[in-house]
Amino acid sequence: MKLMKAIFGDRFFAYLMKQTFYGQFVAGEDRIKIVPTLERLRSFGVKPILDYSVEEDLSQEEAEKREVESSLSSTGTNPGDADSLPQYSVDKTFADRRYKVQSARTYFYLNEATCERNMETFLECLDAVKGATFGTGITAIKLTALGRPQLLLQVSEVIMQARRYMMDLAGSTGNILTHHKTIQDLERYLGHVADKAEVKEFLKKVTSDKDGILHLFPWTGIINEDCQLSETFRVPDPVTGQMRRLISKIPPKEEEMFRNMIRRLNTIVKAAQDLDVRIMIDAEQTYFQPAISRITLEMMRRYNTEKAIVFNTYQCYLKDTYKEVCTDLEQAKRQNFYFGAKLVRGAYIEQERARAAALGYEDPTNPSFEATTEMYHKTLTECLRRIRILKDTNVDPKKIAIMVASHNEDTVRFAIEQMKEIGILPEDKVICFGQLLGMCDYITFPLGQAGYSAYKYIPYGPVNEVLPYLSRRAQENKGVLQKIKKEKRLLLSEITKRLAKGQLFYKPKGKYVPI
């Protein structure tokens, strides 16, 4: 693309892109120019997920430099040092997070000012959703755009270390929340040290209810802007009773950076709540994801009190997805908030496999496409089953809201058949479907016209600034189009019909009436 730009010049290159690749996969340059695309989609019953898809055009060397520097503490320690888990360390080989990733936008931390600008961009997206979609749209955001990645690495490792600690208590694998262990069980586990003052203070702060322990730590505090990470994540040693940190000591400046990240996210979600629009927090690499999911769940607990405003994203190519979704559904039920989830197959599978092999930890991904499909369908079925229970017990079924984000026709058909089987109607508006702009229109548009909640994931932004994202999307679509024989056949058939009728540039007009 850079070569074409050099040959043809900026203006002609921009025009060429708008008539071809950019015009196919990007809605426009700004919130005004995307309106015709949004209106056309709405006429067919399709709603938008807006994503301002600007990316810095960084070299691999610059991307690696930024990632390594921002993933190390100013104390010089790596989140993966000492007794920590290798998955949560930074490694230069995989520091360019664009490696083997086509479809996901990537942010590389530069400084706090850049994160502030990213926050302002997300706020502008929310305004665009409210103004151009009458509140029916959604904004997608990434947490790595809002803060220093080192902090997400450290919090992710804390979560996994805490799970190990609780596995010793539970005596088996899995999350403590699903084992219904009580404070009394924890006291027995701590044995003779349970009477120590610091241990008693720790036990007071454990989050629990009548069904048992929910969390070891007061996670509700992590989304407060006065949270101190170093002091929050401490557990008693069951032998000595001494309190030990599950996170290395974080300097005051980095503690402030974490509070800034939380402040930015709070600002965005509060704006979404005030505007009455929804927000989806994208999934990212597995070494960030435990922290992203935990922060997102706490945002749900705070803001999803009357409807699902905040949605988390779950990647079904991961082995633990079903278990994670069940755990999070259980937390939503016990803490009485609305649960929102987007189910995807995932964007980072090749990178995750390569990184696990290189750093020597267990591959977190499913072994095959078929296993990923099975995981997707199993997870979706569990969500639908719980929605049915809500309906049968006269509880608001919208307490669980799910987006089936898939280009796989069989998965979309499976979802529709399961909805019919357990009695969930399109007008219940608890299940929605999503595909990318410019892809699988033969799935999205019939869904919208049939009264299902159908969405297009819509990138927008200036031509030159969207090119880094588009160039990787081009590589993805090259592979995808080799597989989608049906879509190519349908497109060829439509072109042939239009040529025969002399309507090559015909644009159908939708007349959708909401159900």
Short mmCIF file of C-alpha atoms in Angstrom, two decimals:
data_model
loop_
_atom_site.label_atom_id
_atom_site.label_comp_id
_atom_site.label_asym_id
_atom_site.label_seq_id
_atom_site.Cartn_x
_atom_site.Cartn_y
_atom_site.Cartn_z
CA MET A 1 0.00 0.00 0.00
CA LYS A 2 2.87 2.38 0.74
CA LEU A 3 4.24 1.66 -2.76
CA MET A 4 0.86 2.45 -4.37
CA LYS A 5 0.65 5.65 -2.35
CA ALA A 6 4.11 6.71 -3.56
CA ILE A 7 3.22 5.97 -7.19
CA PHE A 8 -0.25 7.55 -7.38
CA GLY A 9 -0.05 10.33 -4.77
CA ASP A 10 -2.11 10.87 -1.62
CA ARG A 11 -5.35 12.16 -3.16
CA PHE A 12 -5.69 9.61 -5.92
CA PHE A 13 -4.65 6.82 -3.55
CA ALA A 14 -7.35 7.89 -1.06
CA TYR A 15 -9.92 7.96 -3.86
CA LEU A 16 -8.83 4.51 -5.09
CA MET A 17 -9.08 3.06 -1.58
CA LYS A 18 -12.57 4.52 -1.04
CA GLN A 19 -13.76 2.92 -4.26
CA THR A 20 -12.27 -0.47 -3.36
CA PHE A 21 -10.96 -2.00 -0.14
CA TYR A 22 -11.57 0.91 2.25
CA GLY A 23 -15.05 1.40 0.80
CA GLN A 24 -15.87 -2.25 1.38
CA PHE A 25 -14.73 -2.61 4.99
CA VAL A 26 -14.78 0.94 6.46
CA ALA A 27 -17.90 3.09 6.85
CA GLY A 28 -16.27 6.50 6.44
CA GLU A 29 -13.74 8.97 7.75
CA ASP A 30 -15.64 10.52 10.65
CA ARG A 31 -18.92 10.44 12.56
CA ILE A 32 -20.64 12.58 9.90
CA LYS A 33 -19.52 10.61 6.86
CA ILE A 34 -20.55 7.26 8.34
CA VAL A 35 -24.20 8.33 8.67
CA PRO A 36 -25.31 7.17 5.15
CA THR A 37 -23.91 3.68 5.85
CA LEU A 38 -25.63 3.54 9.23
CA GLU A 39 -28.93 4.70 7.77
CA ARG A 40 -28.77 2.11 5.00
CA LEU A 41 -28.05 -0.64 7.51
CA ARG A 42 -30.90 0.52 9.73
CA SER A 43 -33.30 0.33 6.77
CA PHE A 44 -32.58 -3.41 6.66
CA GLY A 45 -32.89 -3.86 10.44
CA VAL A 46 -29.14 -3.92 11.10
CA LYS A 47 -27.53 -1.94 13.93
CA PRO A 48 -23.88 -0.82 14.35
CA ILE A 49 -20.98 -1.55 16.65
CA LEU A 50 -18.74 1.47 16.07
CA ASP A 51 -14.97 1.19 16.23
CA TYR A 52 -12.67 4.12 15.46
CA SER A 53 -10.03 1.97 13.77
CA VAL A 54 -7.04 4.30 13.66
CA GLU A 55 -3.68 2.62 14.32
CA GLU A 56 -0.17 3.97 14.47
CA ASP A 57 1.95 2.72 11.58
CA LEU A 58 4.82 1.48 13.74
CA SER A 59 7.75 -0.58 12.57
CA GLN A 60 8.27 -3.95 14.26
CA GLU A 61 11.35 -2.54 16.00
CA GLU A 62 9.45 0.44 17.42
CA ALA A 63 6.51 -1.73 18.49
CA GLU A 64 8.83 -4.14 20.31
CA LYS A 65 10.70 -1.29 22.01
CA ARG A 66 7.50 0.32 23.29
CA GLU A 67 6.01 -2.96 24.50
CA VAL A 68 9.11 -4.11 26.37
CA GLU A 69 9.62 -0.73 28.04
CA SER A 70 5.96 -0.42 29.10
CA SER A 71 5.78 -4.02 30.36
CA LEU A 72 8.65 -3.62 32.83
CA SER A 73 8.37 -1.89 36.16
CA SER A 74 10.50 1.17 36.81
CA THR A 75 12.10 -0.96 39.54
CA GLY A 76 13.54 -3.07 36.72
CA THR A 77 11.51 -6.17 37.54
CA ASN A 78 9.68 -8.23 34.96
CA PRO A 79 6.13 -9.33 35.93
CA GLY A 80 7.41 -12.83 35.20
CA ASP A 81 10.37 -12.77 37.62
CA ALA A 82 11.01 -14.97 40.69
CA ASP A 83 8.13 -17.33 41.50
CA SER A 84 5.83 -15.86 38.90
CA LEU A 85 4.23 -17.67 36.01
CA PRO A 86 6.04 -17.58 32.64
CA GLN A 87 2.85 -16.73 30.76
CA TYR A 88 2.76 -13.30 32.43
CA SER A 89 6.28 -12.22 31.54
CA VAL A 90 7.23 -9.94 28.68
CA ASP A 91 9.30 -11.51 25.91
CA LYS A 92 10.81 -9.49 23.07
CA THR A 93 10.05 -12.23 20.53
CA PHE A 94 6.33 -11.60 21.04
CA ALA A 95 6.48 -7.95 22.04
CA ASP A 96 4.97 -6.86 18.70
CA ARG A 97 1.41 -7.95 19.50
CA ARG A 98 0.46 -7.68 15.83
CA TYR A 99 2.45 -10.88 15.17
CA LYS A 100 0.17 -13.46 13.47
CA VAL A 101 -2.87 -11.24 14.23
CA GLN A 102 -4.95 -9.81 11.41
CA SER A 103 -8.39 -8.82 12.64
CA ALA A 104 -7.69 -7.10 15.97
CA ARG A 105 -6.65 -3.49 16.37
CA THR A 106 -3.50 -3.09 18.49
CA TYR A 107 -2.46 -0.27 20.80
CA PHE A 108 1.11 0.21 21.99
CA TYR A 109 1.63 2.30 25.11
CA LEU A 110 3.61 5.50 24.65
CA ASN A 111 2.67 7.67 27.62
CA GLU A 112 -0.24 8.73 29.80
CA ALA A 113 -1.15 11.60 27.47
CA THR A 114 -1.75 9.12 24.63
CA CYS A 115 -4.07 7.12 26.88
CA GLU A 116 -6.00 10.31 27.64
CA ARG A 117 -6.41 10.94 23.90
CA ASN A 118 -7.62 7.36 23.42
CA MET A 119 -10.21 7.94 26.14
CA GLU A 120 -11.43 11.07 24.35
CA THR A 121 -11.69 9.08 21.10
CA PHE A 122 -13.84 6.43 22.80
CA LEU A 123 -16.05 9.15 24.26
CA GLU A 124 -16.50 10.60 20.77
CA CYS A 125 -17.50 7.12 19.56
CA LEU A 126 -20.17 7.00 22.27
CA ASP A 127 -21.52 10.36 21.12
CA ALA A 128 -21.55 9.08 17.54
CA VAL A 129 -23.45 5.95 18.60
CA LYS A 130 -26.04 8.03 20.43
CA GLY A 131 -26.41 10.62 17.69
CA ALA A 132 -26.35 8.47 14.57
CA THR A 133 -28.03 5.29 15.79
CA PHE A 134 -30.74 6.61 18.13
CA GLY A 135 -29.14 4.74 21.01
CA THR A 136 -29.38 1.31 19.37
CA GLY A 137 -25.66 0.97 18.61
CA ILE A 138 -22.67 -0.18 20.61
CA THR A 139 -19.10 1.10 21.05
CA ALA A 140 -16.13 -1.28 21.15
CA ILE A 141 -13.06 -0.44 23.25
CA LYS A 142 -9.75 -2.04 24.24
CA LEU A 143 -8.37 -1.74 27.74
CA THR A 144 -4.77 -1.72 26.46
CA ALA A 145 -5.59 1.65 24.89
CA LEU A 146 -6.20 3.14 28.33
CA GLY A 147 -3.14 2.24 30.36
CA ARG A 148 0.25 0.68 30.82
CA PRO A 149 0.34 -3.04 29.86
CA GLN A 150 2.69 -3.92 32.74
CA LEU A 151 -0.17 -3.30 35.16
CA LEU A 152 -2.51 -5.66 33.31
CA LEU A 153 0.22 -8.31 33.31
CA GLN A 154 0.70 -7.99 37.05
CA VAL A 155 -3.00 -8.06 37.91
CA SER A 156 -3.51 -11.05 35.59
CA GLU A 157 -0.77 -12.94 37.35
CA VAL A 158 -2.23 -12.08 40.76
CA ILE A 159 -5.55 -13.58 39.68
CA MET A 160 -3.91 -16.80 38.56
CA GLN A 161 -1.75 -17.01 41.71
CA ALA A 162 -4.87 -16.47 43.82
CA ARG A 163 -6.59 -19.31 41.96
CA ARG A 164 -3.66 -21.59 42.81
CA TYR A 165 -3.93 -20.59 46.45
CA MET A 166 -7.64 -21.37 46.47
CA MET A 167 -7.12 -24.66 44.62
CA ASP A 168 -5.08 -25.77 47.63
CA LEU A 169 -8.05 -24.82 49.83
CA ALA A 170 -10.67 -26.42 47.58
CA GLY A 171 -8.62 -29.55 47.08
CA SER A 172 -9.41 -29.63 43.37
CA THR A 173 -9.20 -27.58 40.22
CA GLY A 174 -11.59 -24.82 39.29
CA ASN A 175 -12.63 -21.49 40.65
CA ILE A 176 -13.45 -21.18 44.35
CA LEU A 177 -16.75 -19.52 43.50
CA THR A 178 -18.12 -22.75 42.02
CA HIS A 179 -16.97 -24.88 44.98
CA HIS A 180 -19.07 -22.96 47.55
CA LYS A 181 -16.30 -22.89 50.11
CA THR A 182 -17.05 -20.82 53.21
CA ILE A 183 -15.08 -18.50 55.49
CA GLN A 184 -15.06 -21.38 57.99
CA ASP A 185 -13.42 -23.60 55.37
CA LEU A 186 -10.75 -20.94 54.86
CA GLU A 187 -10.20 -20.67 58.63
CA ARG A 188 -9.75 -24.45 58.86
CA TYR A 189 -7.29 -24.34 55.95
CA LEU A 190 -5.26 -21.69 57.77
CA GLY A 191 -5.35 -23.83 60.91
CA HIS A 192 -3.36 -22.56 63.89
CA VAL A 193 -2.45 -19.25 62.20
CA ALA A 194 -6.11 -18.14 61.81
CA ASP A 195 -5.96 -16.35 65.19
CA LYS A 196 -3.16 -14.02 64.15
CA ALA A 197 -4.20 -10.35 63.88
CA GLU A 198 -3.18 -9.90 60.24
CA VAL A 199 -4.91 -13.14 59.24
CA LYS A 200 -8.12 -12.07 61.02
CA GLU A 201 -7.98 -8.75 59.16
CA PHE A 202 -7.54 -10.63 55.88
CA LEU A 203 -10.55 -12.85 56.63
CA LYS A 204 -12.71 -9.78 57.32
CA LYS A 205 -12.04 -8.49 53.81
CA VAL A 206 -12.82 -11.76 51.97
CA THR A 207 -15.93 -11.29 49.81
CA SER A 208 -18.59 -13.86 50.68
CA ASP A 209 -22.33 -14.46 50.88
CA LYS A 210 -24.67 -17.18 52.18
CA ASP A 211 -23.45 -19.55 49.44
CA GLY A 212 -19.80 -19.15 50.36
CA ILE A 213 -16.72 -17.23 49.23
CA LEU A 214 -16.89 -15.22 46.02
CA HIS A 215 -13.43 -13.65 46.04
CA LEU A 216 -10.31 -13.69 48.19
CA PHE A 217 -9.80 -9.98 47.70
CA PRO A 218 -12.21 -7.03 47.78
CA TRP A 219 -12.31 -6.75 43.99
CA THR A 220 -15.03 -4.13 44.29
CA GLY A 221 -12.24 -1.76 45.34
CA ILE A 222 -10.14 -2.32 42.22
CA ILE A 223 -12.37 -0.01 40.17
CA ASN A 224 -12.11 2.75 42.76
CA GLU A 225 -9.63 5.43 41.89
CA ASP A 226 -7.91 5.21 45.29
CA CYS A 227 -7.03 1.49 44.98
CA GLN A 228 -3.54 0.46 46.17
CA LEU A 229 -2.55 -2.70 44.31
CA SER A 230 0.49 -3.54 46.44
CA GLU A 231 -1.55 -3.57 49.65
CA THR A 232 -4.68 -5.22 48.24
CA PHE A 233 -3.21 -8.48 46.96
CA ARG A 234 -1.78 -10.14 50.07
CA VAL A 235 -2.60 -13.61 51.44
CA PRO A 236 -1.58 -15.36 54.67
CA ASP A 237 0.93 -18.19 54.46
CA PRO A 238 -0.90 -21.27 55.84
CA VAL A 239 2.25 -22.40 57.68
CA THR A 240 3.70 -19.20 59.17
CA GLY A 241 0.68 -16.90 59.07
CA GLN A 242 2.82 -14.13 57.60
CA MET A 243 1.13 -12.04 54.94
CA ARG A 244 2.80 -12.37 51.56
CA ARG A 245 2.21 -10.36 48.44
CA LEU A 246 0.95 -12.00 45.27
CA ILE A 247 2.20 -8.96 43.40
CA SER A 248 5.62 -7.32 43.59
CA LYS A 249 5.84 -3.94 45.27
CA ILE A 250 4.59 -1.33 42.81
CA PRO A 251 6.18 2.14 42.92
CA PRO A 252 3.82 5.07 43.69
CA LYS A 253 4.08 6.40 40.12
CA GLU A 254 2.88 3.09 38.68
CA GLU A 255 0.11 2.85 41.28
CA GLU A 256 -0.99 6.25 40.00
CA MET A 257 -0.90 4.94 36.42
CA PHE A 258 -3.24 2.10 37.38
CA ARG A 259 -5.65 4.55 39.03
CA ASN A 260 -5.52 6.63 35.84
CA MET A 261 -6.44 3.59 33.76
CA ILE A 262 -9.41 2.87 36.02
CA ARG A 263 -10.46 6.53 35.98
CA ARG A 264 -10.45 6.53 32.17
CA LEU A 265 -12.55 3.38 31.99
CA ASN A 266 -14.96 4.69 34.63
CA THR A 267 -15.33 7.91 32.65
CA ILE A 268 -16.16 5.98 29.47
CA VAL A 269 -18.64 3.59 31.08
CA LYS A 270 -20.34 6.40 33.03
CA ALA A 271 -20.74 8.32 29.76
CA ALA A 272 -22.26 5.21 28.14
CA GLN A 273 -24.69 4.91 31.04
CA ASP A 274 -25.65 8.60 30.80
CA LEU A 275 -26.14 8.35 27.03
CA ASP A 276 -28.04 5.05 27.40
CA VAL A 277 -25.81 3.18 24.94
CA ARG A 278 -23.81 0.01 25.38
CA ILE A 279 -20.11 -0.70 25.45
CA MET A 280 -18.21 -3.88 24.57
CA ILE A 281 -14.76 -4.42 26.04
CA ASP A 282 -12.76 -6.47 23.57
CA ALA A 283 -10.84 -9.59 24.50
CA GLU A 284 -7.06 -9.48 24.16
CA GLN A 285 -4.11 -11.85 24.69
CA THR A 286 -4.39 -14.44 27.48
CA TYR A 287 -1.64 -12.76 29.50
CA PHE A 288 -3.80 -9.62 29.74
CA GLN A 289 -7.22 -11.24 29.78
CA PRO A 290 -7.62 -12.27 33.46
CA ALA A 291 -7.17 -8.61 34.47
CA ILE A 292 -9.38 -7.32 31.64
CA SER A 293 -12.18 -9.75 32.52
CA ARG A 294 -11.96 -9.02 36.25
CA ILE A 295 -12.08 -5.25 35.73
CA THR A 296 -14.93 -5.66 33.24
CA LEU A 297 -16.93 -7.82 35.67
CA GLU A 298 -16.56 -5.17 38.35
CA MET A 299 -17.72 -2.53 35.88
CA MET A 300 -20.76 -4.71 35.21
CA ARG A 301 -21.41 -4.96 38.93
CA ARG A 302 -21.29 -1.19 39.28
CA TYR A 303 -23.12 -0.12 36.11
CA ASN A 304 -25.28 -3.07 34.96
CA THR A 305 -27.85 -2.60 37.71
CA GLU A 306 -30.89 -2.01 35.48
CA LYS A 307 -29.76 -3.27 32.08
CA ALA A 308 -26.67 -4.69 30.38
CA ILE A 309 -24.56 -1.64 29.53
CA VAL A 310 -21.11 -3.26 29.78
CA PHE A 311 -20.32 -6.45 27.82
CA ASN A 312 -17.30 -8.69 28.24
CA THR A 313 -15.80 -10.68 25.33
CA TYR A 314 -15.03 -14.40 25.52
CA GLN A 315 -12.79 -16.18 23.00
CA CYS A 316 -14.00 -19.73 22.42
CA TYR A 317 -10.72 -21.03 21.03
CA LEU A 318 -9.52 -21.08 24.66
CA LYS A 319 -9.80 -24.27 26.69
CA ASP A 320 -11.18 -22.50 29.78
CA THR A 321 -13.88 -20.40 28.10
CA TYR A 322 -16.87 -22.47 29.21
CA LYS A 323 -15.61 -22.55 32.80
CA GLU A 324 -14.90 -18.80 32.79
CA VAL A 325 -18.36 -17.94 31.46
CA CYS A 326 -20.05 -20.21 34.01
CA THR A 327 -18.06 -18.60 36.82
CA ASP A 328 -18.92 -15.10 35.66
CA LEU A 329 -22.61 -16.00 35.24
CA GLU A 330 -22.56 -17.33 38.80
CA GLN A 331 -21.05 -14.09 40.08
CA ALA A 332 -23.67 -12.03 38.23
CA LYS A 333 -26.42 -14.13 39.78
CA ARG A 334 -25.04 -13.94 43.32
CA GLN A 335 -24.27 -10.22 43.15
CA ASN A 336 -27.46 -9.43 41.23
CA PHE A 337 -26.22 -7.56 38.18
CA TYR A 338 -27.00 -7.84 34.47
CA PHE A 339 -24.50 -10.00 32.59
CA GLY A 340 -23.45 -9.06 29.04
CA ALA A 341 -21.20 -11.23 26.87
CA LYS A 342 -19.95 -11.29 23.30
CA LEU A 343 -18.92 -14.77 22.17
CA VAL A 344 -16.25 -14.95 19.48
CA ARG A 345 -13.99 -17.66 18.17
CA GLY A 346 -10.98 -15.39 18.76
CA ALA A 347 -8.26 -13.35 17.10
CA TYR A 348 -4.95 -14.45 18.62
CA ILE A 349 -4.81 -18.24 18.28
CA GLU A 350 -1.63 -18.55 16.18
CA GLN A 351 0.20 -16.05 18.38
CA GLU A 352 -0.97 -17.78 21.58
CA ARG A 353 0.21 -21.20 20.39
CA ALA A 354 3.61 -19.92 19.28
CA ARG A 355 4.15 -17.98 22.52
CA ALA A 356 3.19 -20.93 24.75
CA ALA A 357 5.60 -23.21 22.91
CA ALA A 358 8.44 -20.67 23.07
CA LEU A 359 8.02 -19.72 26.76
CA GLY A 360 7.28 -23.24 27.98
CA TYR A 361 3.78 -23.01 29.44
CA GLU A 362 0.67 -25.02 28.60
CA ASP A 363 -1.00 -24.09 25.31
CA PRO A 364 -4.23 -22.32 26.36
CA THR A 365 -5.99 -22.97 23.03
CA ASN A 366 -8.22 -25.75 21.78
CA PRO A 367 -6.44 -28.24 19.51
CA SER A 368 -8.70 -27.84 16.45
CA PHE A 369 -11.36 -25.77 14.72
CA GLU A 370 -13.91 -28.48 15.59
CA ALA A 371 -12.99 -28.29 19.29
CA THR A 372 -13.40 -24.51 19.18
CA THR A 373 -16.84 -24.88 17.56
CA GLU A 374 -17.81 -27.38 20.25
CA MET A 375 -16.65 -24.92 22.94
CA TYR A 376 -18.63 -22.09 21.31
CA HIS A 377 -21.82 -24.14 21.08
CA LYS A 378 -21.45 -25.54 24.61
CA THR A 379 -20.93 -22.06 26.08
CA LEU A 380 -23.81 -20.56 24.11
CA THR A 381 -26.11 -23.42 25.13
CA GLU A 382 -25.34 -22.80 28.81
CA CYS A 383 -26.18 -19.10 28.43
CA LEU A 384 -29.45 -19.94 26.67
CA ARG A 385 -30.31 -22.51 29.33
CA ARG A 386 -29.91 -19.90 32.05
CA ILE A 387 -31.99 -17.37 30.11
CA ARG A 388 -34.75 -19.98 29.89
CA ILE A 389 -34.59 -20.49 33.66
CA LEU A 390 -35.00 -16.74 34.14
CA LYS A 391 -38.09 -16.74 31.90
CA ASP A 392 -39.60 -19.76 33.67
CA THR A 393 -39.14 -18.16 37.10
CA ASN A 394 -40.55 -14.78 35.99
CA VAL A 395 -37.19 -13.06 36.36
CA ASP A 396 -36.22 -10.51 33.72
CA PRO A 397 -34.61 -12.66 30.96
CA LYS A 398 -32.52 -9.64 29.96
CA LYS A 399 -30.43 -10.27 33.09
CA ILE A 400 -28.31 -12.25 30.59
CA ALA A 401 -27.57 -10.65 27.21
CA ILE A 402 -25.47 -12.49 24.63
CA MET A 403 -24.01 -11.47 21.27
CA VAL A 404 -23.27 -14.35 18.90
CA ALA A 405 -20.39 -12.74 17.00
CA SER A 406 -19.62 -15.24 14.28
CA HIS A 407 -19.23 -15.48 10.51
CA ASN A 408 -19.85 -19.21 10.70
CA GLU A 409 -23.21 -20.03 9.16
CA ASP A 410 -23.51 -23.30 11.11
CA THR A 411 -23.00 -21.50 14.43
CA VAL A 412 -25.63 -18.86 13.59
CA ARG A 413 -28.05 -21.61 12.56
CA PHE A 414 -27.27 -23.52 15.77
CA ALA A 415 -28.05 -20.42 17.85
CA ILE A 416 -31.39 -19.87 16.10
CA GLU A 417 -32.39 -23.53 16.48
CA GLN A 418 -31.48 -23.49 20.17
CA MET A 419 -33.49 -20.30 20.68
CA LYS A 420 -36.54 -21.95 19.11
CA GLU A 421 -36.06 -25.15 21.09
CA ILE A 422 -36.01 -23.46 24.49
CA GLY A 423 -38.55 -20.76 23.67
CA ILE A 424 -36.47 -17.61 23.29
CA LEU A 425 -38.06 -15.27 20.72
CA PRO A 426 -36.32 -12.62 18.57
CA GLU A 427 -38.45 -9.95 20.25
CA ASP A 428 -37.08 -10.99 23.66
CA LYS A 429 -33.93 -9.09 22.58
CA VAL A 430 -31.62 -11.17 24.78
CA ILE A 431 -29.64 -12.75 21.92
CA CYS A 432 -28.11 -10.69 19.13
CA PHE A 433 -25.86 -11.51 16.19
CA GLY A 434 -22.81 -9.69 14.85
CA GLN A 435 -20.61 -9.77 11.75
CA LEU A 436 -18.01 -7.45 10.26
CA LEU A 437 -18.98 -4.73 7.81
CA GLY A 438 -18.37 -5.99 4.28
CA MET A 439 -18.46 -9.67 5.25
CA CYS A 440 -21.24 -12.26 5.40
CA ASP A 441 -24.03 -9.88 4.42
CA TYR A 442 -26.04 -12.95 3.39
CA ILE A 443 -26.15 -13.83 7.12
CA THR A 444 -26.59 -10.38 8.70
CA PHE A 445 -29.30 -8.88 6.50
CA PRO A 446 -31.75 -11.81 6.58
CA LEU A 447 -31.37 -11.89 10.37
CA GLY A 448 -32.15 -8.19 10.63
CA GLN A 449 -35.13 -8.40 8.31
CA ALA A 450 -36.49 -11.42 10.22
CA GLY A 451 -36.61 -9.39 13.43
CA TYR A 452 -33.47 -10.71 15.15
CA SER A 453 -31.10 -8.19 16.71
CA ALA A 454 -28.41 -8.06 14.01
CA TYR A 455 -25.26 -5.93 14.14
CA LYS A 456 -22.39 -5.00 11.90
CA TYR A 457 -18.99 -4.27 13.46
CA ILE A 458 -18.18 -0.97 11.76
CA PRO A 459 -14.64 0.45 11.54
CA TYR A 460 -14.29 4.13 10.65
CA GLY A 461 -11.52 6.71 10.45
CA PRO A 462 -9.36 8.67 7.96
CA VAL A 463 -8.06 6.63 5.03
CA ASN A 464 -4.35 7.03 5.76
CA GLU A 465 -4.73 6.36 9.49
CA VAL A 466 -6.85 3.24 9.02
CA LEU A 467 -4.37 1.69 6.56
CA PRO A 468 -2.33 -0.26 9.17
CA TYR A 469 -5.54 -1.96 10.32
CA LEU A 470 -6.76 -2.46 6.75
CA SER A 471 -3.50 -3.98 5.52
CA ARG A 472 -3.77 -6.71 8.15
CA ARG A 473 -7.48 -7.13 7.44
CA ALA A 474 -6.52 -7.67 3.77
CA GLN A 475 -4.32 -10.59 4.77
CA GLU A 476 -7.11 -12.04 6.90
CA ASN A 477 -9.70 -11.77 4.14
CA LYS A 478 -7.36 -13.37 1.62
CA GLY A 479 -7.45 -16.51 3.77
CA VAL A 480 -11.13 -16.22 4.66
CA LEU A 481 -12.28 -15.81 1.06
CA GLN A 482 -10.45 -18.96 0.05
CA LYS A 483 -12.75 -20.84 2.43
CA ILE A 484 -16.09 -19.06 1.95
CA LYS A 485 -17.20 -20.76 -1.25
CA LYS A 486 -20.87 -20.06 -0.66
CA GLU A 487 -20.40 -16.32 -0.28
CA LYS A 488 -18.31 -16.14 -3.46
CA ARG A 489 -20.96 -18.15 -5.30
CA LEU A 490 -23.73 -15.82 -4.09
CA LEU A 491 -21.75 -12.72 -5.07
CA LEU A 492 -21.04 -14.10 -8.55
CA SER A 493 -24.71 -14.97 -9.01
CA GLU A 494 -25.78 -11.46 -7.98
CA ILE A 495 -23.25 -9.81 -10.31
CA THR A 496 -24.49 -12.00 -13.18
CA LYS A 497 -28.13 -11.05 -12.51
CA ARG A 498 -27.31 -7.34 -12.39
CA LEU A 499 -25.32 -7.51 -15.62
CA ALA A 500 -28.22 -9.27 -17.33
CA LYS A 501 -30.63 -6.56 -16.14
CA GLY A 502 -28.25 -3.68 -16.78
CA GLN A 503 -28.23 -2.84 -13.06
CA LEU A 504 -24.56 -3.28 -12.17
CA PHE A 505 -24.60 -0.29 -9.79
CA TYR A 506 -28.07 -0.99 -8.38
CA LYS A 507 -28.36 -0.48 -4.61
CA PRO A 508 -31.37 -2.15 -2.94
CA LYS A 509 -33.34 -0.06 -0.46
CA GLY A 510 -34.50 -1.52 2.81
CA LYS A 511 -37.97 -1.01 4.24
CA TYR A 512 -37.50 -2.64 7.61
CA VAL A 513 -40.23 -2.10 10.18
CA PRO A 514 -39.12 -2.98 13.75
CA ILE A 515 -40.89 -5.96 15.33
#
